[in-house]
mmCIF file of C-alpha atoms and ligand atoms in Angstrom:
data_model
loop_
_atom_site.group_PDB
_atom_site.id
_atom_site.type_symbol
_atom_site.label_atom_id
_atom_site.label_comp_id
_atom_site.label_asym_id
_atom_site.label_seq_id
_atom_site.Cartn_x
_atom_site.Cartn_y
_atom_site.Cartn_z
ATOM 1 C CA MET A 1 -6.681 -68.733 -3.380
ATOM 2 C CA ARG A 2 -3.134 -68.963 -4.709
ATOM 3 C CA LYS A 3 -0.623 -67.397 -2.343
ATOM 4 C CA LEU A 4 1.645 -64.598 -3.512
ATOM 5 C CA ARG A 5 5.170 -65.982 -4.010
ATOM 6 C CA VAL A 6 7.718 -63.750 -2.269
ATOM 7 C CA ALA A 7 11.519 -63.889 -2.574
ATOM 8 C CA ILE A 8 13.470 -61.882 0.018
ATOM 9 C CA LEU A 9 16.851 -60.215 -0.532
ATOM 10 C CA ILE A 10 19.017 -59.642 2.549
ATOM 11 C CA SER A 11 22.558 -58.555 3.392
ATOM 12 C CA GLY A 12 22.699 -58.918 7.174
ATOM 13 C CA ARG A 13 20.724 -59.425 10.361
ATOM 14 C CA GLY A 14 17.465 -60.368 8.675
ATOM 15 C CA SER A 15 14.965 -59.306 11.319
ATOM 16 C CA ASN A 16 12.497 -57.984 8.712
ATOM 17 C CA MET A 17 12.972 -61.211 6.748
ATOM 18 C CA GLN A 18 12.165 -63.124 9.914
ATOM 19 C CA ALA A 19 9.028 -61.036 10.477
ATOM 20 C CA LEU A 20 7.875 -61.904 6.944
ATOM 21 C CA ILE A 21 8.658 -65.601 7.408
ATOM 22 C CA GLY A 22 6.784 -65.558 10.725
ATOM 23 C CA ALA A 23 3.745 -63.860 9.192
ATOM 24 C CA ALA A 24 3.714 -66.327 6.304
ATOM 25 C CA GLN A 25 3.610 -69.256 8.740
ATOM 26 C CA ALA A 26 0.085 -68.222 9.783
ATOM 27 C CA ALA A 27 -2.496 -70.272 7.885
ATOM 28 C CA GLY A 28 -4.565 -67.387 6.541
ATOM 29 C CA TYR A 29 -1.643 -65.208 5.396
ATOM 30 C CA PRO A 30 -1.946 -64.567 1.646
ATOM 31 C CA ALA A 31 1.777 -64.867 0.781
ATOM 32 C CA GLU A 32 4.494 -67.512 1.041
ATOM 33 C CA ILE A 33 8.248 -67.026 1.257
ATOM 34 C CA VAL A 34 9.761 -69.119 -1.515
ATOM 35 C CA LEU A 35 13.421 -68.067 -1.310
ATOM 36 C CA VAL A 36 15.871 -65.921 0.664
ATOM 37 C CA ILE A 37 18.949 -64.649 -1.183
ATOM 38 C CA SER A 38 21.892 -62.951 0.512
ATOM 39 C CA ASN A 39 24.707 -61.137 -1.251
ATOM 40 C CA ARG A 40 26.854 -61.771 1.837
ATOM 41 C CA PRO A 41 27.832 -65.332 2.777
ATOM 42 C CA ASP A 42 28.086 -64.326 6.462
ATOM 43 C CA ALA A 43 24.634 -62.688 6.742
ATOM 44 C CA ALA A 44 23.104 -63.739 10.075
ATOM 45 C CA GLY A 45 19.675 -63.898 8.438
ATOM 46 C CA LEU A 46 20.672 -66.951 6.364
ATOM 47 C CA ALA A 47 20.755 -69.211 9.437
ATOM 48 C CA LEU A 48 17.374 -67.860 10.581
ATOM 49 C CA ALA A 49 15.823 -68.643 7.193
ATOM 50 C CA GLU A 50 17.325 -72.136 7.142
ATOM 51 C CA LYS A 51 16.013 -72.795 10.648
ATOM 52 C CA ALA A 52 12.550 -71.810 9.440
ATOM 53 C CA GLY A 53 12.843 -74.225 6.523
ATOM 54 C CA VAL A 54 12.973 -71.529 3.835
ATOM 55 C CA PRO A 55 15.316 -72.226 0.873
ATOM 56 C CA THR A 56 18.364 -69.935 0.799
ATOM 57 C CA ARG A 57 20.882 -68.943 -1.832
ATOM 58 C CA ILE A 58 24.065 -66.912 -1.595
ATOM 59 C CA VAL A 59 24.924 -64.687 -4.557
ATOM 60 C CA ASP A 60 28.170 -63.172 -3.300
ATOM 61 C CA HIS A 61 28.764 -59.829 -5.005
ATOM 62 C CA LYS A 62 32.506 -60.237 -4.419
ATOM 63 C CA ALA A 63 32.521 -63.257 -6.739
ATOM 64 C CA TYR A 64 31.540 -61.120 -9.756
ATOM 65 C CA PRO A 65 33.831 -58.673 -11.515
ATOM 66 C CA SER A 66 31.097 -56.182 -12.388
ATOM 67 C CA ARG A 67 27.667 -55.017 -11.227
ATOM 68 C CA GLU A 68 26.187 -56.341 -14.466
ATOM 69 C CA GLU A 69 27.519 -59.833 -13.818
ATOM 70 C CA PHE A 70 26.352 -59.792 -10.200
ATOM 71 C CA ASP A 71 22.892 -58.651 -11.289
ATOM 72 C CA ALA A 72 22.742 -61.393 -13.934
ATOM 73 C CA ALA A 73 23.536 -64.048 -11.311
ATOM 74 C CA LEU A 74 20.994 -62.557 -8.918
ATOM 75 C CA GLU A 75 18.354 -62.452 -11.632
ATOM 76 C CA GLU A 76 19.015 -66.067 -12.570
ATOM 77 C CA ALA A 77 18.608 -67.160 -8.926
ATOM 78 C CA LEU A 78 15.415 -65.126 -8.614
ATOM 79 C CA VAL A 79 13.814 -66.303 -11.846
ATOM 80 C CA ALA A 80 14.282 -69.934 -10.804
ATOM 81 C CA ALA A 81 12.065 -69.288 -7.757
ATOM 82 C CA ARG A 82 9.283 -67.675 -9.875
ATOM 83 C CA PRO A 83 8.509 -64.905 -7.353
ATOM 84 C CA ASP A 84 5.530 -62.583 -7.769
ATOM 85 C CA VAL A 85 7.227 -60.087 -5.473
ATOM 86 C CA VAL A 86 10.870 -59.490 -4.519
ATOM 87 C CA ALA A 87 11.112 -57.975 -1.032
ATOM 88 C CA PHE A 88 14.318 -56.106 -0.197
ATOM 89 C CA ALA A 89 14.929 -56.445 3.559
ATOM 90 C CA GLY A 90 18.135 -54.747 4.623
ATOM 91 C CA PHE A 91 19.591 -55.499 1.180
ATOM 92 C CA MET A 92 22.590 -53.223 0.837
ATOM 93 C CA ARG A 93 23.560 -53.508 -2.848
ATOM 94 C CA ILE A 94 22.777 -50.930 -5.484
ATOM 95 C CA LEU A 95 21.457 -52.735 -8.563
ATOM 96 C CA THR A 96 21.905 -51.613 -12.161
ATOM 97 C CA THR A 97 19.103 -49.541 -13.651
ATOM 98 C CA PRO A 98 18.182 -52.061 -16.410
ATOM 99 C CA PHE A 99 17.739 -54.798 -13.798
ATOM 100 C CA ILE A 100 15.615 -52.540 -11.600
ATOM 101 C CA GLU A 101 13.504 -51.645 -14.632
ATOM 102 C CA ARG A 102 12.909 -55.362 -15.213
ATOM 103 C CA LEU A 103 11.781 -55.648 -11.574
ATOM 104 C CA ARG A 104 9.373 -52.735 -11.992
ATOM 105 C CA GLY A 105 6.077 -53.346 -10.207
ATOM 106 C CA LYS A 106 7.507 -56.436 -8.574
ATOM 107 C CA ALA A 107 10.184 -55.270 -6.114
ATOM 108 C CA VAL A 108 9.488 -53.605 -2.768
ATOM 109 C CA ASN A 109 11.763 -52.195 -0.068
ATOM 110 C CA ILE A 110 11.472 -51.131 3.552
ATOM 111 C CA HIS A 111 13.245 -47.994 4.717
ATOM 112 C CA PRO A 112 13.414 -46.711 8.304
ATOM 113 C CA SER A 113 12.086 -43.193 7.759
ATOM 114 C CA LEU A 114 8.910 -41.496 6.618
ATOM 115 C CA LEU A 115 9.879 -41.144 2.969
ATOM 116 C CA PRO A 116 10.424 -38.866 1.146
ATOM 117 C CA LEU A 117 12.269 -37.670 4.273
ATOM 118 C CA TYR A 118 15.732 -39.041 5.101
ATOM 119 C CA LYS A 119 16.584 -41.191 2.106
ATOM 120 C CA GLY A 120 19.817 -43.159 1.961
ATOM 121 C CA LEU A 121 22.147 -44.113 4.774
ATOM 122 C CA LYS A 122 21.639 -43.494 8.516
ATOM 123 C CA PRO A 123 18.077 -42.183 8.244
ATOM 124 C CA GLN A 124 17.586 -42.359 12.027
ATOM 125 C CA GLN A 125 20.591 -40.064 12.582
ATOM 126 C CA GLN A 126 19.298 -37.804 9.808
ATOM 127 C CA ALA A 127 15.966 -37.522 11.675
ATOM 128 C CA LEU A 128 17.750 -36.601 14.928
ATOM 129 C CA ASP A 129 20.002 -34.090 13.160
ATOM 130 C CA ALA A 130 16.917 -32.451 11.629
ATOM 131 C CA GLY A 131 15.299 -32.095 15.065
ATOM 132 C CA ALA A 132 12.325 -34.212 13.955
ATOM 133 C CA THR A 133 9.634 -34.950 16.552
ATOM 134 C CA GLU A 134 8.446 -38.030 14.698
ATOM 135 C CA SER A 135 9.846 -40.548 12.289
ATOM 136 C CA GLY A 136 8.856 -44.025 11.180
ATOM 137 C CA CYS A 137 9.184 -46.479 8.349
ATOM 138 C CA THR A 138 8.020 -46.850 4.767
ATOM 139 C CA VAL A 139 7.398 -49.774 2.435
ATOM 140 C CA HIS A 140 7.678 -48.636 -1.175
ATOM 141 C CA TRP A 141 8.020 -49.959 -4.711
ATOM 142 C CA VAL A 142 11.624 -50.111 -5.897
ATOM 143 C CA THR A 143 12.510 -47.777 -8.766
ATOM 144 C CA PRO A 144 15.945 -46.716 -10.049
ATOM 145 C CA GLY A 145 16.234 -43.748 -7.622
ATOM 146 C CA VAL A 146 17.314 -45.061 -4.207
ATOM 147 C CA ASP A 147 14.404 -44.901 -1.686
ATOM 148 C CA GLU A 148 12.301 -42.981 -4.222
ATOM 149 C CA GLY A 149 9.575 -45.329 -5.477
ATOM 150 C CA PRO A 150 5.821 -45.000 -4.898
ATOM 151 C CA ILE A 151 4.812 -45.507 -1.269
ATOM 152 C CA ILE A 152 2.729 -48.536 -0.267
ATOM 153 C CA ALA A 153 2.432 -48.076 3.517
ATOM 154 C CA GLN A 154 3.969 -46.151 6.402
ATOM 155 C CA ALA A 155 4.036 -46.325 10.206
ATOM 156 C CA ARG A 156 4.926 -43.473 12.562
ATOM 157 C CA VAL A 157 6.815 -43.368 15.846
ATOM 158 C CA PRO A 158 7.631 -40.401 18.107
ATOM 159 C CA VAL A 159 11.177 -39.148 18.458
ATOM 160 C CA LEU A 160 11.662 -38.872 22.239
ATOM 161 C CA PRO A 161 13.933 -36.550 24.230
ATOM 162 C CA GLY A 162 17.292 -38.244 24.778
ATOM 163 C CA ASP A 163 16.902 -40.532 21.769
ATOM 164 C CA THR A 164 20.074 -41.755 20.112
ATOM 165 C CA ALA A 165 20.186 -43.214 16.609
ATOM 166 C CA ASP A 166 20.118 -46.648 18.267
ATOM 167 C CA THR A 167 17.081 -46.061 20.500
ATOM 168 C CA LEU A 168 15.184 -44.483 17.632
ATOM 169 C CA ALA A 169 16.196 -47.316 15.286
ATOM 170 C CA ALA A 170 14.910 -49.887 17.789
ATOM 171 C CA ARG A 171 11.546 -48.090 18.111
ATOM 172 C CA ILE A 172 11.222 -47.883 14.327
ATOM 173 C CA LEU A 173 12.286 -51.522 13.857
ATOM 174 C CA THR A 174 9.409 -52.737 16.049
ATOM 175 C CA GLU A 175 7.049 -50.995 13.621
ATOM 176 C CA GLU A 176 8.930 -52.298 10.555
ATOM 177 C CA HIS A 177 8.260 -55.858 11.696
ATOM 178 C CA LYS A 178 4.506 -55.168 11.677
ATOM 179 C CA LEU A 179 4.405 -52.911 8.609
ATOM 180 C CA TYR A 180 6.272 -55.156 6.160
ATOM 181 C CA PRO A 181 3.973 -58.184 6.598
ATOM 182 C CA ARG A 182 0.971 -55.824 6.356
ATOM 183 C CA ALA A 183 2.249 -54.255 3.121
ATOM 184 C CA ILE A 184 2.950 -57.643 1.519
ATOM 185 C CA ALA A 185 -0.551 -58.790 2.484
ATOM 186 C CA MET A 186 -1.971 -55.641 0.854
ATOM 187 C CA ILE A 187 -0.176 -56.520 -2.393
ATOM 188 C CA ALA A 188 -1.333 -60.134 -2.184
ATOM 189 C CA ARG A 189 -4.948 -59.044 -1.738
ATOM 190 C CA GLY A 190 -4.766 -56.553 -4.594
ATOM 191 C CA GLU A 191 -5.098 -53.592 -2.208
ATOM 192 C CA ALA A 192 -1.767 -52.140 -3.374
ATOM 193 C CA SER A 193 -0.271 -52.179 -6.839
ATOM 194 C CA PHE A 194 2.344 -50.282 -8.783
ATOM 195 C CA PRO A 195 0.726 -47.079 -10.053
ATOM 196 C CA ASP A 196 0.177 -46.818 -13.819
HETATM 197 C C1 GRF B 201 16.037 -52.115 8.564
HETATM 198 O O1 GRF B 201 15.988 -50.991 9.414
HETATM 199 C C2 GRF B 201 15.539 -51.753 7.187
HETATM 200 O O2 GRF B 201 14.514 -50.825 7.189
HETATM 201 C C3 GRF B 201 16.764 -51.148 6.552
HETATM 202 O O3 GRF B 201 17.837 -51.933 7.032
HETATM 203 C C4 GRF B 201 17.473 -52.524 8.265
HETATM 204 C C5 GRF B 201 17.610 -54.000 8.090
HETATM 205 O O4 GRF B 201 17.411 -54.709 9.281
HETATM 206 N N1 GRF B 201 16.617 -51.112 5.119
HETATM 207 P P1 GRF B 201 17.133 -56.266 9.242
HETATM 208 O O5 GRF B 201 18.275 -56.915 8.458
HETATM 209 O O6 GRF B 201 15.809 -56.502 8.596
HETATM 210 O O7 GRF B 201 17.160 -56.703 10.689
#
């Protein structure tokens, strides 16, 4: 069976990217990682991808005078890799709505909360501030509203007494690294698709 072609967008550490690359190295995994793109030249994840033998590209947002021009460069880099799915993994740029519309049904994101709770920045701190007793992570389709697209899969973790944003983030991240490869496999096997 043809493997799902996945391009990954990162901005930093790249631990979710690494989890996807690791999963894709297993023989029976139904997806392959064809490209990693970072909008930051200094993203630590770039070296990890290179070490794993995955092609990388830098599309530095600072090199483009407008969001439209950045998006056009990003789209050009993506199209060349012919991805079936574009996986956002700690990708910290807001894209223009027309570009996101063109990625409809193709782009997925992972967010460290149980969406629709705690969208946006610092979701772990938001969970603590709300007095939540559990949180988790969500893989969802990307739509123009930030962290708003249809949900593909979620994993839960407890919020424990004494948790800080960092300890909670670490507990959630362990689950992210399992959930993201599982969600991509679901898409590859036709078990998840963008709702009509
Ligand atoms: C993860 O918590 C992800 O859910 C969020 O940003 C973080 C990225 O971490 N969107 P990493 O770069 O994958 O290590």
